[in-house]
mmCIF file with all atom_site columns, C-alpha atoms in Angstrom:
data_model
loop_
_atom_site.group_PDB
_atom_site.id
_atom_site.type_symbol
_atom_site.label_atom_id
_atom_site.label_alt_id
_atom_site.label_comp_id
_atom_site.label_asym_id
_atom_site.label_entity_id
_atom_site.label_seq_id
_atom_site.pdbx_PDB_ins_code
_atom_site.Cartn_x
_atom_site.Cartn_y
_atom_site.Cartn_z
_atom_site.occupancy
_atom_site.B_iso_or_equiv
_atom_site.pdbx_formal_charge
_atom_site.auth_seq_id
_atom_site.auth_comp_id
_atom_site.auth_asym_id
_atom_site.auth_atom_id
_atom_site.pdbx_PDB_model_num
ATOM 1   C CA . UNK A 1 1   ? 94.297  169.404 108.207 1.00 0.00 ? 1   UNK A CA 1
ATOM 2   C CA . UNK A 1 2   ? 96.533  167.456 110.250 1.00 0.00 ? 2   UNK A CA 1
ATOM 3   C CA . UNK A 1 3   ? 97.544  169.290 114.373 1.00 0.00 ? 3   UNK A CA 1
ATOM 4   C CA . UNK A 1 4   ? 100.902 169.465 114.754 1.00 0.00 ? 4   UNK A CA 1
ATOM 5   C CA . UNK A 1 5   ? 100.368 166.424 117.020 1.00 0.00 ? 5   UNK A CA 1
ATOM 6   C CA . UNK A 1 6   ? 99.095  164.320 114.590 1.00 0.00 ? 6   UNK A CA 1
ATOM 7   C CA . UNK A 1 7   ? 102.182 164.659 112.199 1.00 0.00 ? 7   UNK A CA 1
ATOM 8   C CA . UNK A 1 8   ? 104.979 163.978 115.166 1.00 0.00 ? 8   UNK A CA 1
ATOM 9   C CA . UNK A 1 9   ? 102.828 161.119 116.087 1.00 0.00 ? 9   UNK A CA 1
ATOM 10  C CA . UNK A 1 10  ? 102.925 160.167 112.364 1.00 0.00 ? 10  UNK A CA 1
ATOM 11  C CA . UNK A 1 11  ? 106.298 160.565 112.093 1.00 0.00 ? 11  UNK A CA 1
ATOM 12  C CA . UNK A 1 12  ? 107.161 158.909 115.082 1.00 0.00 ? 12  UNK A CA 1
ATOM 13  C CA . UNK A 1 13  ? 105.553 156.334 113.930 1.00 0.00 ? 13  UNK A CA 1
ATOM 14  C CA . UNK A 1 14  ? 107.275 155.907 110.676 1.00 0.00 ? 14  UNK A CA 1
ATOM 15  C CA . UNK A 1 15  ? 110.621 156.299 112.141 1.00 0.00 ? 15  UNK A CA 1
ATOM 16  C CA . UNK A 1 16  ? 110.453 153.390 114.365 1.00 0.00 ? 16  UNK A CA 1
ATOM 17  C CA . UNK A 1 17  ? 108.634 151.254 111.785 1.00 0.00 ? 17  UNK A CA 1
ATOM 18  C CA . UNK A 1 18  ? 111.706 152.053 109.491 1.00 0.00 ? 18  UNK A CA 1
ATOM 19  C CA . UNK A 1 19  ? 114.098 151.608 112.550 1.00 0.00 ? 19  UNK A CA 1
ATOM 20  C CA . UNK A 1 20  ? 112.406 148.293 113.128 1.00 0.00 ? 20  UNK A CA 1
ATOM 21  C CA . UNK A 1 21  ? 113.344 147.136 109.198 1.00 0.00 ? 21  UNK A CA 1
ATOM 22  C CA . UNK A 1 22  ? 116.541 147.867 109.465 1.00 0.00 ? 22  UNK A CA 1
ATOM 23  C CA . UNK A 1 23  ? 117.140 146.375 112.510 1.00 0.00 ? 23  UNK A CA 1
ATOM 24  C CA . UNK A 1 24  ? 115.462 142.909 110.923 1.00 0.00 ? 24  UNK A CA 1
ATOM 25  C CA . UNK A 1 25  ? 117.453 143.429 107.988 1.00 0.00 ? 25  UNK A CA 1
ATOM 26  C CA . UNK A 1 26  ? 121.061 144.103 109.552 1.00 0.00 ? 26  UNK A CA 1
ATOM 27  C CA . UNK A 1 27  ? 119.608 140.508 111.487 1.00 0.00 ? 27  UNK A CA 1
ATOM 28  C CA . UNK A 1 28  ? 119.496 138.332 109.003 1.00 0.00 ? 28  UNK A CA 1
ATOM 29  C CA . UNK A 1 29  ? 122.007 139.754 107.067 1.00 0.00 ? 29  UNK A CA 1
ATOM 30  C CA . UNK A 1 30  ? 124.826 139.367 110.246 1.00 0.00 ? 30  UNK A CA 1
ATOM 31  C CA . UNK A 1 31  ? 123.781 135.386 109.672 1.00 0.00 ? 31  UNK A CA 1
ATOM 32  C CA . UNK A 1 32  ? 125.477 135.970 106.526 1.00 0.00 ? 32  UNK A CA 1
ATOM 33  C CA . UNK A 1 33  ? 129.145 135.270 106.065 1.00 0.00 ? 33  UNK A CA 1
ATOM 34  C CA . UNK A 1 34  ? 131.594 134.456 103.202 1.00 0.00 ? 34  UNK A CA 1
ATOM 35  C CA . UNK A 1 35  ? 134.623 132.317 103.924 1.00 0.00 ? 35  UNK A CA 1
ATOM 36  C CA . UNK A 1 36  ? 137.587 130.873 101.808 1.00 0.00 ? 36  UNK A CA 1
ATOM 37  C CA . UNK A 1 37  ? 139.514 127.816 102.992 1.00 0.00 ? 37  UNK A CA 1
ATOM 38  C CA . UNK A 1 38  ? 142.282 125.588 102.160 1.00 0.00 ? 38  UNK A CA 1
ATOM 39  C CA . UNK A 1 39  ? 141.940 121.930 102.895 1.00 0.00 ? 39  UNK A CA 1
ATOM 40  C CA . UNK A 1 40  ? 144.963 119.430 103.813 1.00 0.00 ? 40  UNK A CA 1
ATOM 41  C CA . UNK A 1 41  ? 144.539 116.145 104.251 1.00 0.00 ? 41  UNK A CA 1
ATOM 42  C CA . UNK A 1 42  ? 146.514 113.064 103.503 1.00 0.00 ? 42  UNK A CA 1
ATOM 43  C CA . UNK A 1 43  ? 143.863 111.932 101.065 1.00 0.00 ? 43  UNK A CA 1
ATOM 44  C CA . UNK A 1 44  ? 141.137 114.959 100.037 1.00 0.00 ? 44  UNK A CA 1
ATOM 45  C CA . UNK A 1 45  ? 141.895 114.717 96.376  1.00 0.00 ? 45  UNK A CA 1
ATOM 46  C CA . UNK A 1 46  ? 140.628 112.112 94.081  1.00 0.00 ? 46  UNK A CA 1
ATOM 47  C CA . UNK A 1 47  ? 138.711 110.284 96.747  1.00 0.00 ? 47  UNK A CA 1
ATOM 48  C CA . UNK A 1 48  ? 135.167 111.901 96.473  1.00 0.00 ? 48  UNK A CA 1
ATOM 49  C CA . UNK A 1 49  ? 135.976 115.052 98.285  1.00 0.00 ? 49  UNK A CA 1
ATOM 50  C CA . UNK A 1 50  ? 134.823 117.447 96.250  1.00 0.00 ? 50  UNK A CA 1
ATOM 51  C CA . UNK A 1 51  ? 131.480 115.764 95.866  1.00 0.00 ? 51  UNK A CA 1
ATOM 52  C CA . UNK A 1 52  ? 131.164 114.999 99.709  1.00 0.00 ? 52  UNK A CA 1
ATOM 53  C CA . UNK A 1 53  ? 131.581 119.554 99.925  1.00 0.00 ? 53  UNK A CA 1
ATOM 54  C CA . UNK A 1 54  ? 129.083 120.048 97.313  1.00 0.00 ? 54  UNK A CA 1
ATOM 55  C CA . UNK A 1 55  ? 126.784 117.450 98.561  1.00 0.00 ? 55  UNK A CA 1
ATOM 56  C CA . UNK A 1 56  ? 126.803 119.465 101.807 1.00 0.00 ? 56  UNK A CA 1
ATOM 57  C CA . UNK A 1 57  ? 126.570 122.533 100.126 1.00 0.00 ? 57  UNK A CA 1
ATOM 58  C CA . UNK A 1 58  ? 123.369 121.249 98.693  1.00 0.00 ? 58  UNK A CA 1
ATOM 59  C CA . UNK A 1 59  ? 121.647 120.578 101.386 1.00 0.00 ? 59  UNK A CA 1
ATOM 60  C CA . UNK A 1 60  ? 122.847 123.615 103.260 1.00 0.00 ? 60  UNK A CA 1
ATOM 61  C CA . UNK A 1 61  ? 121.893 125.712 100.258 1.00 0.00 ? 61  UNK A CA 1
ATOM 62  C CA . UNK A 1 62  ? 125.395 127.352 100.067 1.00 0.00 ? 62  UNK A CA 1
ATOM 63  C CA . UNK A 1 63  ? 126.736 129.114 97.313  1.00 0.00 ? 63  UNK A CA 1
ATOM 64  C CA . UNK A 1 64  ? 130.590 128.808 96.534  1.00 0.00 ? 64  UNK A CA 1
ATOM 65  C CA . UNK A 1 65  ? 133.143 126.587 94.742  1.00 0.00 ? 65  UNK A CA 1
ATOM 66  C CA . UNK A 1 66  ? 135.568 123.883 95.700  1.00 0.00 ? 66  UNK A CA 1
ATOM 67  C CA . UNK A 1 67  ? 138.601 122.974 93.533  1.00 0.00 ? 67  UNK A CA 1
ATOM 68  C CA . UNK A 1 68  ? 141.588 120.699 93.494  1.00 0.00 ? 68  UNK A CA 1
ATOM 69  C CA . UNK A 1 69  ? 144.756 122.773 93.931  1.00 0.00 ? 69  UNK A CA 1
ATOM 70  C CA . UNK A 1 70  ? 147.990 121.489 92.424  1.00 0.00 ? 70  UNK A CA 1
ATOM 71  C CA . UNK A 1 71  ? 150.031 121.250 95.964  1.00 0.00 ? 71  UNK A CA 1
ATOM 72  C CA . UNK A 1 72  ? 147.369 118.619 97.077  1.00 0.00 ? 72  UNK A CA 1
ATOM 73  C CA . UNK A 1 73  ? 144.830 120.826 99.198  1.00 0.00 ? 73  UNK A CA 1
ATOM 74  C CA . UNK A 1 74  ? 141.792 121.719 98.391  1.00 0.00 ? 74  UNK A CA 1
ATOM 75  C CA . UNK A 1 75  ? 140.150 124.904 98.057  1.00 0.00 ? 75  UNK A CA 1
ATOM 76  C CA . UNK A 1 76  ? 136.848 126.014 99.017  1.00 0.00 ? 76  UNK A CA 1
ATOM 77  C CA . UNK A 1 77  ? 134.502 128.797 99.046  1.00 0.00 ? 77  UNK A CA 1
ATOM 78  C CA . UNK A 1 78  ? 131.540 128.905 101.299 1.00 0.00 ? 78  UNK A CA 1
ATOM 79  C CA . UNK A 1 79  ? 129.152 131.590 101.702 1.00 0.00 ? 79  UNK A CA 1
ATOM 80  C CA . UNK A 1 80  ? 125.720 131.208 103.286 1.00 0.00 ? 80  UNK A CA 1
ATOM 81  C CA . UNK A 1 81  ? 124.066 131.168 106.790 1.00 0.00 ? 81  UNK A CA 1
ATOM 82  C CA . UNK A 1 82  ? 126.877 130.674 109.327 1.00 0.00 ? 82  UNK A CA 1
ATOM 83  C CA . UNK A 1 83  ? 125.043 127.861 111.328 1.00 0.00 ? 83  UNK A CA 1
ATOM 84  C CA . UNK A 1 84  ? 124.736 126.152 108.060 1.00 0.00 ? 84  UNK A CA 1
ATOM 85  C CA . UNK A 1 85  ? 128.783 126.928 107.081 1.00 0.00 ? 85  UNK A CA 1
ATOM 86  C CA . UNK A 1 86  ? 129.904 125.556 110.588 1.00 0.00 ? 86  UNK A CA 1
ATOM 87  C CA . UNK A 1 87  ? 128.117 122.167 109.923 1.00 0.00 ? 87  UNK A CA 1
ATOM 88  C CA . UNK A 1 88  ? 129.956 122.076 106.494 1.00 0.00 ? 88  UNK A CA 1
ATOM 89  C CA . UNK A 1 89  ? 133.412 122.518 107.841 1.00 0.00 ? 89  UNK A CA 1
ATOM 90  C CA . UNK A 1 90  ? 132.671 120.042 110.196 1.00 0.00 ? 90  UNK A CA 1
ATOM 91  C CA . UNK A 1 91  ? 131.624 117.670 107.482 1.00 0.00 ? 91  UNK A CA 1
ATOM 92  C CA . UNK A 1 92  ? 134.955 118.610 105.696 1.00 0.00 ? 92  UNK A CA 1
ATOM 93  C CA . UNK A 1 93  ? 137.110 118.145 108.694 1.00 0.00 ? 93  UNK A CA 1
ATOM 94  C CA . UNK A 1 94  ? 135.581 114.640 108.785 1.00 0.00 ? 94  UNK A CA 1
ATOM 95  C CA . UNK A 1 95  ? 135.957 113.722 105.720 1.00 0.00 ? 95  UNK A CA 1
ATOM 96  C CA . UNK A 1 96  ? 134.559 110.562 103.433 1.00 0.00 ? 96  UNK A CA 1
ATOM 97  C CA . UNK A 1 97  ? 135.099 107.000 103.613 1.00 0.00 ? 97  UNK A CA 1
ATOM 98  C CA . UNK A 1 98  ? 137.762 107.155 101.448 1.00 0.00 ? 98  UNK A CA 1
ATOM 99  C CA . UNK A 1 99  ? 139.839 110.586 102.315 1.00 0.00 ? 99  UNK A CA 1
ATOM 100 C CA . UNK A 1 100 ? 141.549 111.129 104.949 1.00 0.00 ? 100 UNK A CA 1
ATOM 101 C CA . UNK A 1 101 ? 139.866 111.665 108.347 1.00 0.00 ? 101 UNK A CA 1
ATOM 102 C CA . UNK A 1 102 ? 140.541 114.604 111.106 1.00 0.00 ? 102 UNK A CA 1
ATOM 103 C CA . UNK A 1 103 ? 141.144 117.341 107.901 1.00 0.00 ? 103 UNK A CA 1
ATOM 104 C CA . UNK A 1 104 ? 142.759 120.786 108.531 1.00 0.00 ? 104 UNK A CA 1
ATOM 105 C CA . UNK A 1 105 ? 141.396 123.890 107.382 1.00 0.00 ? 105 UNK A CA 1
ATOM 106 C CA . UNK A 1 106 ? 142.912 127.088 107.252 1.00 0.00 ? 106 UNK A CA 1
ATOM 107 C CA . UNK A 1 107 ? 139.704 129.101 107.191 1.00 0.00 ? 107 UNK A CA 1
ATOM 108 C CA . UNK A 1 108 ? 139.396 133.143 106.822 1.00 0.00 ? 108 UNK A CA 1
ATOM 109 C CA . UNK A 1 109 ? 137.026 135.680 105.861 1.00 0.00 ? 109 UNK A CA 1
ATOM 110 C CA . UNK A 1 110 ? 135.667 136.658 102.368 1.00 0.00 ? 110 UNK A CA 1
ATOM 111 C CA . UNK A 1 111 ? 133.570 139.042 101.249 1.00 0.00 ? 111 UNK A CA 1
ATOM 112 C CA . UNK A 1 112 ? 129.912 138.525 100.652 1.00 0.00 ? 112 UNK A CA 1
ATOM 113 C CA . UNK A 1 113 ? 129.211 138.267 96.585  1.00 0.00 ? 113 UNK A CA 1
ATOM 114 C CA . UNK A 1 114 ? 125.486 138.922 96.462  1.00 0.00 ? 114 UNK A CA 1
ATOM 115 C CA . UNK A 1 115 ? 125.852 137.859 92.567  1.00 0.00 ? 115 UNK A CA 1
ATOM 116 C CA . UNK A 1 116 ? 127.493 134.283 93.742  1.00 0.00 ? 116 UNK A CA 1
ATOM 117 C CA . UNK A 1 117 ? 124.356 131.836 93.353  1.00 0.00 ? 117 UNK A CA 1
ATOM 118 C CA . UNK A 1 118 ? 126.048 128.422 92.573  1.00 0.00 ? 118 UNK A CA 1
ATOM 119 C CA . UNK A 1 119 ? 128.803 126.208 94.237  1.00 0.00 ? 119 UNK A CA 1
ATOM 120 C CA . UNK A 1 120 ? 130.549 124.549 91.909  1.00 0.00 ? 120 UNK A CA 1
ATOM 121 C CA . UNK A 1 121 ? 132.891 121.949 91.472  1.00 0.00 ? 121 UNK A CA 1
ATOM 122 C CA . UNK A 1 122 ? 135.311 122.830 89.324  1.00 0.00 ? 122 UNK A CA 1
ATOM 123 C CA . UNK A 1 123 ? 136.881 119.887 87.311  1.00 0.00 ? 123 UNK A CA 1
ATOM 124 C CA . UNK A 1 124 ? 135.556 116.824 88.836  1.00 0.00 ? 124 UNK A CA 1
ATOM 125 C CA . UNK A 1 125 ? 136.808 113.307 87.573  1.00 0.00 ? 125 UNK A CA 1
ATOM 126 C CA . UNK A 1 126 ? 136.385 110.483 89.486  1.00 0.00 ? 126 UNK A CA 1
ATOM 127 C CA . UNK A 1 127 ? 138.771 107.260 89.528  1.00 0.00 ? 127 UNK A CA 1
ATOM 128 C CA . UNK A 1 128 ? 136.322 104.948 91.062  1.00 0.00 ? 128 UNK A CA 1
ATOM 129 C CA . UNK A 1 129 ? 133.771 105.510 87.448  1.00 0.00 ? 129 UNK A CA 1
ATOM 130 C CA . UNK A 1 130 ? 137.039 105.685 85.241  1.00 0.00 ? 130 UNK A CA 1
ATOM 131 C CA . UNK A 1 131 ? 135.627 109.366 84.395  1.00 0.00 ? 131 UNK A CA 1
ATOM 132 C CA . UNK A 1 132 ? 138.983 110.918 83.237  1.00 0.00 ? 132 UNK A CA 1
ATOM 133 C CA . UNK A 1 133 ? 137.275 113.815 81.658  1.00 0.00 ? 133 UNK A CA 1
ATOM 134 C CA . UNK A 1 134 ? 137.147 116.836 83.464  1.00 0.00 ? 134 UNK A CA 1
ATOM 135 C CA . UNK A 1 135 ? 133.716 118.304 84.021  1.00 0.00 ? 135 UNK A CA 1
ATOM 136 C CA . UNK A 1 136 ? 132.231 121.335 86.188  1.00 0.00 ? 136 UNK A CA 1
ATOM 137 C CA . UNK A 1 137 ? 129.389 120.375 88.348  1.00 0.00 ? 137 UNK A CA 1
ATOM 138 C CA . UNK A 1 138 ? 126.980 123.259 88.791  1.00 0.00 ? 138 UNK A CA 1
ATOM 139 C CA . UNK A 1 139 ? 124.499 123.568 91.603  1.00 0.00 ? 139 UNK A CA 1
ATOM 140 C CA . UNK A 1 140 ? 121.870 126.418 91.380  1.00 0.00 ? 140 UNK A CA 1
ATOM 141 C CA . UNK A 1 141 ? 120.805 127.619 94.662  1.00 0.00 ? 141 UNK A CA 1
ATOM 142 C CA . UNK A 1 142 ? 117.310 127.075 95.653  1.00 0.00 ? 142 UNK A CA 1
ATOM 143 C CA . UNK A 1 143 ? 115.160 129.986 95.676  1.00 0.00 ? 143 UNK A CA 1
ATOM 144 C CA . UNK A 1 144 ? 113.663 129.310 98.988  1.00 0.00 ? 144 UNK A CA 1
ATOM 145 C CA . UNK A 1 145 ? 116.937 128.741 101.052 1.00 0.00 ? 145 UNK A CA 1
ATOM 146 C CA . UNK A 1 146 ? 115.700 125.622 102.722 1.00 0.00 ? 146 UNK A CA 1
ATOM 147 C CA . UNK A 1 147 ? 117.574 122.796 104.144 1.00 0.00 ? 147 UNK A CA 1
ATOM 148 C CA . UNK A 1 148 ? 117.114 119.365 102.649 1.00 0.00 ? 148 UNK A CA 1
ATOM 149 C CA . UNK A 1 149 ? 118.530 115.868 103.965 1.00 0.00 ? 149 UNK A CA 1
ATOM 150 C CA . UNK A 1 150 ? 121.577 114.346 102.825 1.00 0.00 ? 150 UNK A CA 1
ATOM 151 C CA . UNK A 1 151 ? 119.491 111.503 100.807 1.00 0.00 ? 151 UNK A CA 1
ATOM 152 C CA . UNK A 1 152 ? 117.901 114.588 98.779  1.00 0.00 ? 152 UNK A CA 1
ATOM 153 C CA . UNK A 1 153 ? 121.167 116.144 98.633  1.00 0.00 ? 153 UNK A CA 1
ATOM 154 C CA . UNK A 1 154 ? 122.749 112.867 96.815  1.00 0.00 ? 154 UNK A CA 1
ATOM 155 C CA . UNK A 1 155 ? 119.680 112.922 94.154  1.00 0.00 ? 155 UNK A CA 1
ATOM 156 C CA . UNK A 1 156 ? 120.227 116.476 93.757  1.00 0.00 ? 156 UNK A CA 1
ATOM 157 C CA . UNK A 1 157 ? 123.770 116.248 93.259  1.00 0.00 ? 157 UNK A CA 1
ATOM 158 C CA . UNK A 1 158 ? 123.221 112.660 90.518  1.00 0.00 ? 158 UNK A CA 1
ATOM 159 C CA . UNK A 1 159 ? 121.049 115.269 88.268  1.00 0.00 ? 159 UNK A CA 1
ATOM 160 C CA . UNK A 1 160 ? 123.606 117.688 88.266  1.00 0.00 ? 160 UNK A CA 1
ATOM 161 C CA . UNK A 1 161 ? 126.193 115.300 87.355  1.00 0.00 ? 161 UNK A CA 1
ATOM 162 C CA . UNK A 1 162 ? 123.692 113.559 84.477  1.00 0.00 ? 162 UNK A CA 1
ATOM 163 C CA . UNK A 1 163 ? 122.802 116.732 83.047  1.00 0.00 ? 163 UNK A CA 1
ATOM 164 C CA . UNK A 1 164 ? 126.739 117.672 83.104  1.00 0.00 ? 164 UNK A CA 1
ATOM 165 C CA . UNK A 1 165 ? 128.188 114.103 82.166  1.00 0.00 ? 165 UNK A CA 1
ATOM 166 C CA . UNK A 1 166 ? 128.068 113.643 78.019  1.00 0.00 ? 166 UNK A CA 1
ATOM 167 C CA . UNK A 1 167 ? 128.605 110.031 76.136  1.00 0.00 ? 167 UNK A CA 1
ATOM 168 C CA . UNK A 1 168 ? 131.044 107.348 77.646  1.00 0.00 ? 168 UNK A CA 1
ATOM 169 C CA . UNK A 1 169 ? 131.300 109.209 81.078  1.00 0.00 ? 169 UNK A CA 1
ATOM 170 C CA . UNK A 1 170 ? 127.566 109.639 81.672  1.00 0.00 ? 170 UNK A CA 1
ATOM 171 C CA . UNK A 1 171 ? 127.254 105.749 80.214  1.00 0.00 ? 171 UNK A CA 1
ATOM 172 C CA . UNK A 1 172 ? 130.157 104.981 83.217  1.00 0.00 ? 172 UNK A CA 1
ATOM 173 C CA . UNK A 1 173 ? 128.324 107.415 85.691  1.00 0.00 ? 173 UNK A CA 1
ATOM 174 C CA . UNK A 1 174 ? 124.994 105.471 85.129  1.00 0.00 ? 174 UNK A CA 1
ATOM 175 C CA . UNK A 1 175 ? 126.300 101.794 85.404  1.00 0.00 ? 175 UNK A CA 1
ATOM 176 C CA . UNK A 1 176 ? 127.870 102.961 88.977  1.00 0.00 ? 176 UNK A CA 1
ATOM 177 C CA . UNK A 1 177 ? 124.742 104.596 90.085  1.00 0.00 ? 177 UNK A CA 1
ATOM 178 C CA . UNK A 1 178 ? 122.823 100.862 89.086  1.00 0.00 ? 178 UNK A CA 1
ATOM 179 C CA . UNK A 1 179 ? 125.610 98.614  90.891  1.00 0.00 ? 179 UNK A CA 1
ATOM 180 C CA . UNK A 1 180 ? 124.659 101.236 94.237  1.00 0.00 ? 180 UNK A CA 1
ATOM 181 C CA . UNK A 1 181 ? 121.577 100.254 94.218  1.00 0.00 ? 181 UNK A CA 1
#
């Protein structure tokens, strides 16, 4: 039989245990955060944009979409560790070789999807492969949320568009990846 002392101590004991879960779990999840954006730019569409955003959401590890929208911006969702978010939009702002440097983004909050584990690209062509066909590039988030560098990032992203690319574009997308190197 258990004193009366021994179960307050036990439940003592449980309570802060369980308080102490909590507390870890309302911690990481606060380093959560959804956000939509809108992109403008002189140049973010058609110059490798979209593929600079999911490049970075690659080797972030951040779940989302980005999407040419038919006034010239560019949308984008982002959700993910903040730290990890803030470096992205800083990438963004800065832009590619070809877009337009200095972006704007009108940036507010979304709600966390905990179903959302992709970003995808939705209806990437590219002018510099003469890839007219639209295709959506997929990225599966990896299981162990891990950063990678932006050289891992690139050969991530090259799979994703091989395994998406069929016939004459994947023939096109090939030829440029052999004149990069």
């Amino acid at each position: 039989m258990w004193s009366i002392a021994d179960r307050i101590v036990r439940l003592l004991v449980s309570v802060l245990i369980s308080g102490c879960l909590i507390e870890v779990a309302l911690a990481e999840s606060a380093q959560q955060e959804a956000i939509s954006a809108t992109v403008m730019g002189e140049m973010v569409q058609k110059v490798g944009y979209r593929a600079l955003i999911q490049k970075q959401a690659i080797m972030y590890n951040l779940a989302g979409y980005a999407r040419n929208d038919p006034d010239g911006t560019v949308g984008v969702r982002l959700q993910g560790d903040k730290e990890r978010i803030d470096k992205t939009l800083e990438a963004i702002s800065a832009g590619t070789k070809t877009s337009s440097k200095a972006n704007i983004i009108g940036k507010t909050q979304a709600a966390l999807d905990p179903n959302l584990k992709t970003f995808t690209v939705f209806g990437w062509t590219s002018q510099s492969r003469n890839i007219s066909n639209p295709y959506d590039l997929v990225f599966n988030l990896r299981p162990t949320d891990d950063e990678i560098s932006a050289k891992e990032a690139k050969a991530v992203w090259n799979t994703i568009a091989e395994s998406t690319l069929k016939g004459e574009d994947l023939a096109k997308f090939n030829k440029h990846l052999e004149d990069d190197e």
